[in-house]
Short mmCIF file of C-alpha atoms and ligand atoms in Angstrom, two decimals:
data_model
loop_
_atom_site.label_atom_id
_atom_site.label_comp_id
_atom_site.label_asym_id
_atom_site.label_seq_id
_atom_site.Cartn_x
_atom_site.Cartn_y
_atom_site.Cartn_z
CA MET A 24 -0.07 0.19 -0.32
CA ASP A 25 1.39 3.44 -0.95
CA PHE A 26 0.75 5.82 2.43
CA ALA A 27 0.99 8.87 -0.21
CA VAL A 28 -1.55 7.50 -2.39
CA ALA A 29 -3.83 6.51 0.27
CA PHE A 30 -3.20 9.77 2.53
CA ASP A 31 -4.25 12.05 -0.59
CA ALA A 32 -7.41 9.80 -1.16
CA ALA A 33 -8.72 10.12 2.48
CA ARG A 34 -7.91 13.98 2.20
CA GLU A 35 -9.84 14.27 -1.30
CA ALA A 36 -12.59 12.55 0.35
CA LEU A 37 -12.46 14.59 3.53
CA PRO A 38 -15.06 17.20 2.64
CA TYR A 39 -17.53 14.67 1.36
CA MET A 40 -17.34 12.28 4.18
CA LEU A 41 -17.75 15.65 6.62
CA GLY A 42 -20.71 16.09 4.93
CA GLY A 43 -22.18 12.94 6.15
CA VAL A 44 -21.58 14.33 9.82
CA ILE A 45 -24.70 16.70 9.52
CA TRP A 46 -26.39 13.42 8.94
CA THR A 47 -25.04 11.30 11.68
CA VAL A 48 -25.59 14.45 14.24
CA GLY A 49 -29.23 14.53 13.12
CA LEU A 50 -29.81 11.29 13.77
CA ILE A 51 -28.20 11.21 17.12
CA VAL A 52 -29.73 14.32 18.41
CA GLY A 53 -33.09 13.48 16.91
CA ALA A 54 -32.87 10.10 18.93
CA MET A 55 -31.40 11.33 22.05
CA LEU A 56 -34.17 13.98 22.41
CA LEU A 57 -37.02 11.30 21.40
CA GLY A 58 -35.28 8.78 23.78
CA LEU A 59 -35.44 11.48 26.67
CA PHE A 60 -39.04 12.84 26.25
CA LEU A 61 -40.21 9.16 26.16
CA GLY A 62 -37.94 7.63 28.36
CA VAL A 63 -38.41 10.06 31.43
CA PRO A 64 -42.31 9.43 31.58
CA LEU A 65 -41.89 5.57 30.94
CA ALA A 66 -39.32 5.48 33.86
CA VAL A 67 -41.78 7.51 35.68
CA MET A 68 -44.55 4.75 35.03
CA GLN A 69 -42.60 1.97 35.57
CA VAL A 70 -41.76 3.11 39.15
CA TYR A 71 -44.91 4.70 40.44
CA GLY A 72 -47.72 3.60 37.78
CA PRO A 73 -50.35 1.41 38.43
CA TRP A 74 -49.55 -2.44 37.16
CA PRO A 75 -51.02 -1.89 33.69
CA ALA A 76 -48.80 0.95 33.22
CA ARG A 77 -45.73 -0.92 34.43
CA LYS A 78 -46.90 -3.79 32.28
CA LEU A 79 -46.82 -1.62 29.37
CA VAL A 80 -43.47 -0.11 29.69
CA ASN A 81 -41.98 -3.55 30.33
CA THR A 82 -43.53 -4.69 26.94
CA HIS A 83 -42.05 -1.94 25.55
CA VAL A 84 -38.49 -2.17 26.91
CA TRP A 85 -38.35 -5.80 25.71
CA LEU A 86 -39.32 -5.29 22.52
CA PHE A 87 -37.03 -2.31 21.60
CA ARG A 88 -34.22 -3.83 23.59
CA GLY A 89 -35.01 -7.17 21.86
CA ILE A 90 -35.24 -6.44 18.28
CA PRO A 91 -31.99 -5.65 16.29
CA ILE A 92 -32.08 -2.31 15.01
CA LEU A 93 -31.39 -3.48 11.52
CA VAL A 94 -34.65 -5.54 11.57
CA GLN A 95 -36.65 -2.51 13.01
CA MET A 96 -35.21 -0.12 10.38
CA TYR A 97 -36.64 -2.48 7.79
CA ILE A 98 -39.80 -2.94 9.54
CA PHE A 99 -40.02 0.64 10.05
CA TYR A 100 -38.94 2.09 6.50
CA PHE A 101 -40.15 -0.77 4.35
CA GLY A 102 -43.11 -1.57 6.19
CA LEU A 103 -44.89 0.74 8.77
CA LEU A 104 -43.84 3.86 7.58
CA SER A 105 -44.15 3.66 3.63
CA TRP A 106 -47.89 2.05 4.57
CA LEU A 107 -48.70 4.86 7.01
CA SER A 108 -47.52 7.60 4.26
CA GLN A 109 -50.06 6.73 1.91
CA VAL A 110 -52.96 6.96 4.42
CA PRO A 111 -54.36 10.00 2.85
CA LEU A 112 -54.00 12.67 5.99
CA LEU A 113 -50.46 11.40 6.35
CA GLU A 114 -49.41 12.04 2.91
CA ASN A 115 -47.03 15.20 2.87
CA LEU A 116 -45.57 14.44 6.27
CA GLY A 117 -42.35 12.95 4.46
CA LEU A 118 -42.94 9.58 6.61
CA ASP A 119 -41.23 7.59 3.79
CA SER A 120 -38.09 9.47 4.31
CA PRO A 121 -35.30 7.00 5.53
CA PHE A 122 -34.28 9.53 7.64
CA VAL A 123 -37.51 9.98 9.38
CA ALA A 124 -37.71 6.03 9.75
CA ALA A 125 -33.74 5.90 11.29
CA VAL A 126 -34.46 8.65 13.99
CA LEU A 127 -37.57 6.60 15.12
CA VAL A 128 -36.01 3.47 15.58
CA LEU A 129 -32.76 4.92 17.00
CA GLY A 130 -34.88 7.26 19.11
CA LEU A 131 -37.50 4.33 20.24
CA THR A 132 -34.87 1.89 20.95
CA SER A 133 -32.83 4.63 22.89
CA SER A 134 -35.96 5.41 25.18
CA ALA A 135 -36.17 1.68 26.53
CA TYR A 136 -32.55 2.22 27.36
CA GLN A 137 -32.65 5.36 28.38
CA SER A 138 -35.89 4.70 30.91
CA GLN A 139 -33.61 2.35 32.30
CA ILE A 140 -31.43 4.71 33.19
CA PHE A 141 -33.69 6.72 34.60
CA ARG A 142 -35.70 4.12 36.87
CA GLY A 143 -32.43 3.21 38.35
CA ALA A 144 -31.38 6.94 39.09
CA ILE A 145 -35.35 7.29 40.58
CA GLN A 146 -34.83 4.19 42.74
CA SER A 147 -31.47 5.32 43.81
CA LEU A 148 -33.07 8.20 45.69
CA PRO A 149 -33.49 7.75 49.34
CA ALA A 150 -37.44 7.21 50.27
CA GLY A 151 -37.36 10.34 52.64
CA GLN A 152 -37.69 12.38 49.79
CA LEU A 153 -40.96 11.38 48.32
CA LYS A 154 -42.04 11.21 51.87
CA ALA A 155 -40.79 14.68 52.82
CA ALA A 156 -42.47 16.36 49.61
CA ARG A 157 -45.69 14.30 50.68
CA ALA A 158 -45.73 15.46 54.10
CA LEU A 159 -45.73 19.24 52.94
CA GLY A 160 -49.04 18.56 50.85
CA MET A 161 -47.38 18.04 47.50
CA SER A 162 -49.48 15.78 45.00
CA ASP A 163 -47.34 13.00 43.72
CA ALA A 164 -47.06 14.70 40.37
CA GLN A 165 -45.33 17.69 42.06
CA ALA A 166 -43.22 15.70 44.05
CA ILE A 167 -42.00 14.08 41.00
CA ARG A 168 -41.56 17.25 39.14
CA SER A 169 -39.77 19.39 41.07
CA ILE A 170 -38.11 16.97 43.47
CA ILE A 171 -37.36 13.29 42.48
CA LEU A 172 -37.02 14.14 38.82
CA PRO A 173 -34.43 17.22 39.17
CA GLN A 174 -32.05 14.99 41.40
CA ALA A 175 -32.61 12.01 39.29
CA LEU A 176 -31.84 13.35 36.22
CA ARG A 177 -28.54 14.71 37.55
CA LEU A 178 -27.67 11.12 38.49
CA SER A 179 -28.40 9.99 35.06
CA ILE A 180 -26.25 11.89 32.79
CA PRO A 181 -23.27 9.15 33.45
CA GLY A 182 -25.34 6.57 32.08
CA TRP A 183 -26.73 9.09 29.01
CA SER A 184 -23.17 9.73 28.09
CA ASN A 185 -22.81 5.81 27.74
CA GLU A 186 -26.18 6.07 25.84
CA TYR A 187 -25.00 8.91 23.32
CA SER A 188 -21.49 6.98 22.59
CA ILE A 189 -23.51 3.67 21.47
CA LEU A 190 -26.11 5.44 19.76
CA LEU A 191 -23.74 7.49 17.92
CA LYS A 192 -22.24 3.75 16.57
CA ASP A 193 -25.81 2.35 16.07
CA SER A 194 -26.40 5.78 14.01
CA ALA A 195 -24.53 4.07 11.52
CA LEU A 196 -26.69 1.17 10.86
CA ALA A 197 -29.12 3.87 8.99
CA PHE A 198 -26.89 3.73 6.03
CA SER A 199 -28.68 0.48 5.34
CA ILE A 200 -31.79 2.02 4.35
CA GLY A 201 -30.25 4.91 2.57
CA VAL A 202 -29.50 7.50 5.00
CA VAL A 203 -26.53 9.54 3.59
CA GLU A 204 -24.44 9.89 6.91
CA ILE A 205 -20.93 8.68 7.55
CA MET A 206 -20.83 5.12 6.95
CA ALA A 207 -22.94 5.55 3.51
CA ARG A 208 -20.46 8.06 2.53
CA MET A 209 -17.50 6.07 3.29
CA ARG A 210 -18.72 3.02 1.42
CA SER A 211 -19.33 4.73 -1.68
CA VAL A 212 -16.07 6.84 -2.03
CA ALA A 213 -14.12 3.52 -0.67
CA SER A 214 -15.35 1.69 -3.97
CA ALA A 215 -15.20 4.54 -6.05
CA THR A 216 -11.35 5.29 -5.04
CA HIS A 217 -10.64 1.55 -4.63
CA GLU A 218 -9.09 2.99 -1.19
CA PRO A 219 -11.24 0.82 1.45
CA VAL A 220 -8.85 0.85 4.07
CA SER A 221 -7.81 4.53 4.36
CA MET A 222 -11.70 5.35 3.88
CA THR A 223 -12.53 3.17 6.67
CA PHE A 224 -10.05 4.80 9.07
CA LEU A 225 -11.13 8.38 8.04
CA ALA A 226 -14.83 7.29 9.15
CA GLY A 227 -13.40 5.52 12.13
CA ILE A 228 -11.54 8.98 12.90
CA ILE A 229 -14.87 10.84 12.67
CA PHE A 230 -16.87 8.76 14.90
CA PHE A 231 -14.11 8.74 17.27
CA VAL A 232 -13.87 12.67 17.15
CA LEU A 233 -17.90 12.59 17.37
CA THR A 234 -17.96 10.50 20.50
CA TRP A 235 -14.98 12.43 22.23
CA VAL A 236 -16.91 16.00 21.70
CA GLY A 237 -20.18 14.61 22.65
CA VAL A 238 -18.83 12.87 26.08
CA LYS A 239 -16.98 16.13 26.70
CA ALA A 240 -19.91 17.91 26.86
CA LEU A 241 -21.72 15.88 28.72
CA ASN A 242 -19.10 15.69 31.41
CA MET A 243 -19.23 19.49 31.64
CA LEU A 244 -22.95 19.79 31.87
CA GLU A 245 -22.15 17.11 34.91
CA ASN A 246 -20.23 19.60 36.22
CA LYS A 247 -22.37 22.54 35.60
CA VAL A 248 -25.39 21.22 37.03
CA ARG A 249 -23.71 19.44 40.00
CA ILE A 250 -25.39 19.79 43.39
CA ALA A 251 -23.68 21.62 45.63
CA GLY A 252 -21.32 19.63 48.12
CA TYR A 253 -21.20 17.00 46.11
CA THR A 254 -18.21 15.72 44.67
CA ARG A 255 -17.50 12.98 41.29
CA GLN A 256 -17.10 10.34 44.24
CA GLY A 257 -20.59 11.59 45.53
CA ALA A 258 -21.54 13.57 48.67
CA VAL A 259 -18.49 15.08 50.76
CA MET B 6 -69.33 16.22 63.43
CA SER B 7 -71.02 19.32 62.46
CA ALA B 8 -69.87 22.54 63.03
CA ILE B 9 -72.69 23.20 65.60
CA ASP B 10 -71.22 20.40 67.56
CA ILE B 11 -67.51 21.92 67.28
CA GLU B 12 -68.88 25.48 68.73
CA LYS B 13 -70.84 23.80 71.32
CA ASN B 14 -68.11 21.37 72.20
CA GLY B 15 -64.96 23.64 72.96
CA ASP B 16 -62.29 20.79 73.46
CA VAL B 17 -62.73 19.40 70.36
CA PRO B 18 -58.98 17.92 69.79
CA MET B 19 -56.64 19.47 67.37
CA LEU B 20 -55.75 15.96 66.21
CA GLU B 21 -57.64 13.00 66.84
CA ALA B 22 -56.96 8.94 66.05
CA VAL B 23 -59.08 6.49 66.84
CA ASN B 24 -58.20 2.42 66.77
CA LEU B 25 -55.60 2.79 64.36
CA VAL B 26 -54.67 -0.43 62.96
CA LYS B 27 -51.25 -1.06 60.80
CA THR B 28 -50.07 -4.50 59.56
CA LEU B 29 -46.56 -4.13 57.91
CA GLY B 30 -44.66 -7.18 56.34
CA GLY B 31 -47.16 -9.84 58.56
CA ASN B 32 -46.31 -7.88 61.64
CA ARG B 33 -49.29 -5.63 63.23
CA VAL B 34 -47.08 -2.84 63.81
CA LEU B 35 -50.28 -0.67 65.34
CA ASP B 36 -52.79 -2.84 67.13
CA GLY B 37 -55.37 -0.19 67.90
CA VAL B 38 -53.65 2.96 68.96
CA SER B 39 -56.01 5.98 69.69
CA LEU B 40 -55.10 9.17 70.98
CA ALA B 41 -56.20 12.85 70.97
CA LEU B 42 -54.14 16.25 70.56
CA PRO B 43 -55.82 19.01 72.10
CA LYS B 44 -55.15 22.07 70.88
CA GLY B 45 -51.40 23.38 72.46
CA CYS B 46 -50.66 20.29 74.07
CA VAL B 47 -47.44 18.58 73.61
CA LYS B 48 -47.40 14.81 73.69
CA VAL B 49 -44.29 12.52 74.10
CA LEU B 50 -44.14 9.27 72.53
CA ILE B 51 -41.58 6.53 73.84
CA GLY B 52 -40.96 3.06 73.89
CA PRO B 53 -38.68 0.43 72.94
CA SER B 54 -37.39 0.44 69.56
CA GLY B 55 -39.43 -1.33 67.06
CA ALA B 56 -42.97 -0.82 69.72
CA GLY B 57 -44.28 1.29 66.27
CA LYS B 58 -43.63 4.95 66.73
CA SER B 59 -42.51 6.09 63.59
CA THR B 60 -45.40 3.74 61.93
CA LEU B 61 -47.87 5.39 64.43
CA LEU B 62 -46.55 9.11 63.24
CA GLN B 63 -46.60 8.13 59.58
CA CYS B 64 -50.09 6.82 59.70
CA LEU B 65 -51.11 10.03 61.50
CA ASN B 66 -50.19 11.73 58.04
CA PHE B 67 -51.11 8.87 56.04
CA LEU B 68 -47.39 8.61 54.65
CA LEU B 69 -48.67 4.80 55.64
CA PRO B 70 -52.41 4.71 55.32
CA PRO B 71 -53.63 2.88 58.10
CA ASP B 72 -55.40 -0.40 57.43
CA ALA B 73 -58.24 0.57 59.94
CA GLY B 74 -59.16 3.20 62.45
CA HIS B 75 -59.60 6.91 61.28
CA ILE B 76 -58.01 10.46 61.67
CA SER B 77 -59.88 13.83 62.64
CA LEU B 78 -58.49 17.20 62.43
CA GLU B 79 -60.30 19.66 64.43
CA GLY B 80 -63.47 17.49 64.45
CA ARG B 81 -63.18 16.82 60.88
CA ARG B 82 -62.61 13.17 59.88
CA VAL B 83 -60.14 12.97 56.94
CA ASN B 84 -60.97 10.71 54.06
CA GLY B 85 -57.48 9.06 53.26
CA GLY B 86 -59.04 8.10 49.91
CA SER B 87 -59.04 11.20 48.34
CA LYS B 88 -55.95 12.52 47.36
CA ARG B 89 -57.10 16.33 47.05
CA GLU B 90 -58.13 15.81 50.54
CA LEU B 91 -54.92 14.11 51.43
CA CYS B 92 -52.73 16.89 50.08
CA ALA B 93 -54.98 19.87 52.12
CA PHE B 94 -54.46 17.82 54.99
CA ARG B 95 -50.89 17.39 55.26
CA GLN B 96 -50.35 20.92 54.65
CA LYS B 97 -51.86 21.41 58.03
CA VAL B 98 -49.61 18.86 59.60
CA GLY B 99 -45.98 19.03 59.55
CA MET B 100 -43.73 16.22 59.86
CA ILE B 101 -40.24 16.66 61.06
CA PHE B 102 -37.77 13.10 60.10
CA GLN B 103 -35.13 11.68 62.17
CA ASP B 104 -32.90 12.15 58.89
CA PHE B 105 -34.30 15.33 57.97
CA ASN B 106 -34.77 14.67 54.52
CA LEU B 107 -34.02 17.90 52.97
CA PHE B 108 -34.15 18.23 49.09
CA ASP B 109 -30.38 17.71 48.36
CA HIS B 110 -30.85 19.72 45.04
CA LEU B 111 -32.18 22.62 46.99
CA SER B 112 -30.42 25.40 49.12
CA ALA B 113 -31.82 25.78 52.57
CA LEU B 114 -33.98 28.91 51.27
CA GLU B 115 -35.28 26.97 48.64
CA ASN B 116 -36.17 23.70 50.65
CA VAL B 117 -38.46 26.21 52.87
CA ARG B 118 -39.82 27.86 49.73
CA VAL B 119 -40.62 25.42 47.22
CA ALA B 120 -43.63 23.80 49.08
CA LEU B 121 -45.02 27.59 49.62
CA ILE B 122 -44.55 28.10 45.44
CA LYS B 123 -45.93 24.73 44.17
CA VAL B 124 -48.51 23.76 47.04
CA LYS B 125 -49.56 27.38 48.43
CA GLY B 126 -49.58 29.17 44.97
CA MET B 127 -47.29 32.06 46.50
CA SER B 128 -45.63 34.16 44.40
CA LYS B 129 -41.66 33.76 44.19
CA LEU B 130 -41.08 37.33 45.95
CA GLU B 131 -43.94 36.11 48.69
CA ALA B 132 -42.32 32.81 49.36
CA THR B 133 -38.93 33.87 49.96
CA GLU B 134 -39.73 36.55 51.94
CA ARG B 135 -41.82 34.10 54.20
CA ALA B 136 -39.23 31.34 53.60
CA LEU B 137 -36.25 33.78 54.94
CA ALA B 138 -38.53 34.87 58.24
CA GLU B 139 -38.59 31.10 59.13
CA LEU B 140 -35.05 30.65 58.44
CA ALA B 141 -34.37 33.61 61.04
CA ARG B 142 -36.95 31.98 63.63
CA VAL B 143 -34.67 29.23 63.53
CA GLY B 144 -31.43 31.32 63.44
CA LEU B 145 -30.49 30.27 59.99
CA LYS B 146 -30.97 33.40 58.13
CA ASP B 147 -27.32 34.00 57.35
CA LYS B 148 -27.27 30.05 55.71
CA ALA B 149 -29.90 30.58 53.09
CA THR B 150 -27.58 29.78 50.45
CA LEU B 151 -26.17 26.85 51.51
CA TYR B 152 -27.10 23.35 50.19
CA PRO B 153 -27.75 20.47 52.43
CA ALA B 154 -24.73 18.75 52.15
CA ASN B 155 -22.89 22.07 53.52
CA LEU B 156 -24.88 22.28 56.51
CA SER B 157 -24.23 20.66 59.91
CA GLY B 158 -26.90 17.94 60.82
CA GLY B 159 -28.05 20.80 63.46
CA GLN B 160 -28.64 23.15 61.10
CA LYS B 161 -30.29 20.80 58.59
CA GLN B 162 -32.67 19.74 61.12
CA ARG B 163 -33.64 23.56 61.84
CA VAL B 164 -34.20 23.95 57.88
CA ALA B 165 -36.22 20.89 58.48
CA ILE B 166 -38.30 22.60 61.06
CA ALA B 167 -38.34 26.04 59.14
CA ARG B 168 -39.61 24.22 56.03
CA ALA B 169 -42.50 22.44 58.03
CA LEU B 170 -43.08 25.89 60.03
CA ALA B 171 -43.34 27.94 56.82
CA MET B 172 -46.72 25.92 55.78
CA ASP B 173 -48.79 27.33 58.96
CA PRO B 174 -49.43 23.33 60.30
CA LYS B 175 -52.00 23.36 63.12
CA VAL B 176 -50.05 20.51 64.59
CA MET B 177 -46.41 19.20 64.42
CA LEU B 178 -45.12 15.25 64.03
CA LEU B 179 -41.93 14.86 65.27
CA ASP B 180 -39.84 11.62 64.80
CA GLU B 181 -36.75 11.64 66.83
CA PRO B 182 -35.77 14.85 65.74
CA THR B 183 -32.64 14.62 67.57
CA SER B 184 -31.71 10.93 67.00
CA ALA B 185 -29.46 11.40 63.98
CA LEU B 186 -27.43 14.32 65.68
CA ASP B 187 -24.12 14.44 67.51
CA PRO B 188 -24.36 15.22 70.89
CA GLU B 189 -23.30 18.86 70.72
CA LEU B 190 -25.41 19.69 68.19
CA ILE B 191 -28.91 18.43 70.06
CA GLY B 192 -29.02 21.42 72.10
CA GLU B 193 -29.81 23.98 69.26
CA VAL B 194 -32.62 21.76 67.78
CA LEU B 195 -34.22 20.92 71.18
CA ALA B 196 -34.09 24.85 71.78
CA VAL B 197 -36.15 25.47 68.70
CA ILE B 198 -38.62 22.71 69.60
CA ARG B 199 -39.02 24.44 73.23
CA ASP B 200 -39.89 27.60 71.40
CA LEU B 201 -42.33 26.11 69.69
CA ALA B 202 -43.85 25.01 72.42
CA GLN B 203 -44.10 27.94 74.22
CA LEU B 204 -45.82 29.39 71.03
CA GLY B 205 -48.57 26.87 71.90
CA MET B 206 -48.14 24.57 69.02
CA THR B 207 -49.74 21.40 69.21
CA MET B 208 -47.14 18.59 68.91
CA ILE B 209 -46.60 14.60 69.37
CA MET B 210 -42.92 14.02 69.59
CA ALA B 211 -41.45 10.27 69.50
CA THR B 212 -38.16 11.03 71.34
CA HIS B 213 -35.15 9.60 73.52
CA GLN B 214 -34.40 12.65 75.16
CA ILE B 215 -36.28 12.02 78.24
CA SER B 216 -35.59 14.98 80.75
CA PHE B 217 -35.87 17.31 78.09
CA SER B 218 -39.34 16.50 77.28
CA ALA B 219 -40.62 15.89 80.58
CA SER B 220 -40.00 19.68 81.01
CA LEU B 221 -42.05 20.15 78.19
CA ALA B 222 -44.55 17.52 77.89
CA ASP B 223 -48.02 17.54 78.69
CA GLU B 224 -48.56 14.00 78.75
CA PHE B 225 -46.06 10.82 78.17
CA LEU B 226 -47.50 8.02 75.64
CA PHE B 227 -45.31 4.83 76.44
CA MET B 228 -46.04 2.39 73.40
CA ASP B 229 -44.71 -1.03 73.32
CA LYS B 230 -45.58 -4.02 70.68
CA GLY B 231 -48.05 -1.64 68.53
CA ARG B 232 -50.18 -0.51 71.83
CA ILE B 233 -49.91 2.52 73.91
CA VAL B 234 -49.66 0.70 77.36
CA GLU B 235 -49.24 3.80 79.50
CA GLN B 236 -50.14 7.29 79.91
CA GLY B 237 -50.16 10.21 81.88
CA SER B 238 -48.02 13.35 82.85
CA PRO B 239 -44.49 13.29 83.24
CA ALA B 240 -45.01 13.74 86.91
CA GLU B 241 -47.09 10.83 87.22
CA LEU B 242 -45.33 8.40 85.43
CA LEU B 243 -41.76 9.53 86.40
CA GLY B 244 -41.98 11.35 89.68
CA ARG B 245 -40.39 9.36 93.19
CA GLY B 246 -41.90 5.93 93.96
CA SER B 247 -43.52 5.61 90.60
CA GLN B 248 -43.64 1.81 89.60
CA SER B 249 -44.42 2.54 85.91
CA ARG B 250 -42.92 0.82 83.05
CA THR B 251 -42.23 4.21 81.59
CA GLN B 252 -40.11 4.83 85.28
CA SER B 253 -38.18 1.52 84.64
CA PHE B 254 -37.75 2.24 80.67
CA CYS B 255 -36.46 5.73 81.31
CA ALA B 256 -34.08 4.79 84.08
CA LYS B 257 -32.59 1.83 81.59
CA ILE B 258 -31.94 4.40 78.59
CA SER B 259 -30.72 6.96 80.81
CA GLU B 260 -28.41 4.71 82.25
CA LEU B 261 -27.46 3.71 78.88
CA THR B 262 -26.71 7.36 77.55
CA GLY B 263 -24.69 8.26 80.83
CA VAL B 264 -26.79 10.64 82.29
CA ALA B 265 -28.41 8.20 84.99
CA GLY B 266 -30.75 9.75 87.63
CA GLU B 267 -30.90 12.82 85.43
CA ALA B 268 -33.85 12.10 83.72
CA CYS B 269 -35.92 10.93 86.99
CA GLU B 270 -34.51 12.85 89.59
CA LEU B 271 -36.76 15.37 87.44
CA GLY B 272 -36.03 18.92 89.26
CA ASP B 273 -38.03 20.47 86.27
CA ILE B 274 -40.61 18.00 85.00
CA LYS B 275 -44.05 19.52 84.03
CA ALA B 276 -46.76 18.36 86.56
N1 ATP C 9 -42.08 -1.99 55.75
C1 ATP C 9 -41.90 -2.81 56.62
N2 ATP C 9 -42.27 -3.92 56.60
C2 ATP C 9 -42.38 -4.83 57.47
N3 ATP C 9 -42.10 -4.64 58.97
C3 ATP C 9 -41.90 -3.39 59.29
C4 ATP C 9 -41.81 -2.49 58.27
N4 ATP C 9 -41.66 -1.30 58.69
C5 ATP C 9 -41.56 -1.15 59.97
N5 ATP C 9 -41.68 -2.37 60.57
C6 ATP C 9 -41.48 -3.22 61.57
O1 ATP C 9 -42.58 -2.54 62.52
C7 ATP C 9 -42.32 -2.36 63.98
C8 ATP C 9 -42.29 -0.94 64.18
O2 ATP C 9 -41.26 -0.08 63.25
P1 ATP C 9 -41.38 1.41 63.80
O3 ATP C 9 -40.10 1.99 62.85
O4 ATP C 9 -42.53 1.78 64.06
O5 ATP C 9 -40.45 1.37 65.51
P2 ATP C 9 -40.12 2.33 66.37
O6 ATP C 9 -40.88 2.47 67.74
O7 ATP C 9 -40.21 3.88 65.64
O8 ATP C 9 -38.68 2.07 66.68
P3 ATP C 9 -37.49 2.85 66.58
O9 ATP C 9 -37.59 3.39 68.18
O10 ATP C 9 -36.04 2.03 66.48
O11 ATP C 9 -37.64 4.29 65.55
C9 ATP C 9 -40.71 -3.30 63.77
O12 ATP C 9 -40.91 -4.26 64.42
C10 ATP C 9 -40.54 -2.88 62.59
O13 ATP C 9 -39.48 -4.25 62.16
MG1 MG C 10 -38.59 5.06 64.67
#
């Protein structure tokens, strides 16, 4: 292998590959947020809900943790969404786009994982927190909103940054239904230039940088919202 | 009881519990407990570990819903099945816990203020003023911005008392408020409790601080195995020559805490 040639090819491909970053970032931001907005209520239902709600959450978690992401992508893109996009009122919503399918699949799967991060955090809080809130006359909804979740969400950030890095790598599966993210672009330049090794290497570096940036940002967030008097080692 | 009955009957208790029963994990932890707290009176709950003191106090504000029996506030029976009624009732019943249960993510000020805003619907400004006044009452105005992790145990318990008082409760339930404190920090909390009693707050307190509570209490309730087995004024139960179980229990725990005699000599017990 000629390193100079490989390097030149990689440098030439870089702008095109970086064009995929916007899709990858779109996928993970969309999926993280969808996972957050579904995961929090799912966790609350699983801890405090009546048994039918708990059963429902359990089923959701089992389903989305159990079915491989690639399989879900096919089901959503070729099945569910392409069918839904033919329903009269839903025609113009762009539901048949591979990007929408990928965000939904990654977000729903992430909501299953994130709900378990939040559930663990909620259950790790001392029971006295809820008791004290109730004793002041707060309803359970008020107590959960202003006492339980603000503490539980802080405790969830380390788990969340783990989830981010996993999601980032899972997002590469979106190329299989045609989202032109980093992996998809890597494959097409690799076959066009006959430089698969250097292109794979380049994609790896881009994913690594994205992981590093995201995890660092979440670390900073964790520091910023840390409760006074607590260190990374816990209470002082 | 109707409003007319209450008017006729001036001494309807502030808080009354009738025949409370609670079973936990197959144990009958409360086995038919009845008690009445007249307005302004202080009752002290003592008894061996596992007697059911904490369970009783938590049943009194439905943190643990009793299996049987009922509770009345100023003669009005509380419907424990209605969430709205429970929230309204709990606002009038302050509770102090052994391990403080301050909200860790909130400063002292925010701890006192949060329920004023969320539950009482006060504006932030109004709630802040009120919270600062309550913190001043327990001597902690200058600690308002500190977080629980940076407060001493005694300070935490005083913030917890301020938080409860800010809701304008009619009754206070105190569950061993000084048991988690280092000996040198107990005094500052007891002083606040004494002030409250002198202001006429209706209170029931579980405690092992026998001599302190003897000087404060109108009545001692001695609990064992889920029942109140003795009750009477501190003088009756602890005075010289008393053969009560309360007396022997107090003598035993005073020995353990190294203040033998002090509790039962009772220079200053309330007759
Ligand atoms: N959730 C529970 N499940 C089963 N048993 C329980 C539960 N909570 C309390 N108990 C039992 O109920 C009894 C009374 O407990 P409680 O905490 O009310 O006692 P206490 O008088 O407050 O004791 P202490 O002085 O140690 O605080 C104990 O025997 C305890 O083991
Ligand atoms: Mg107890």
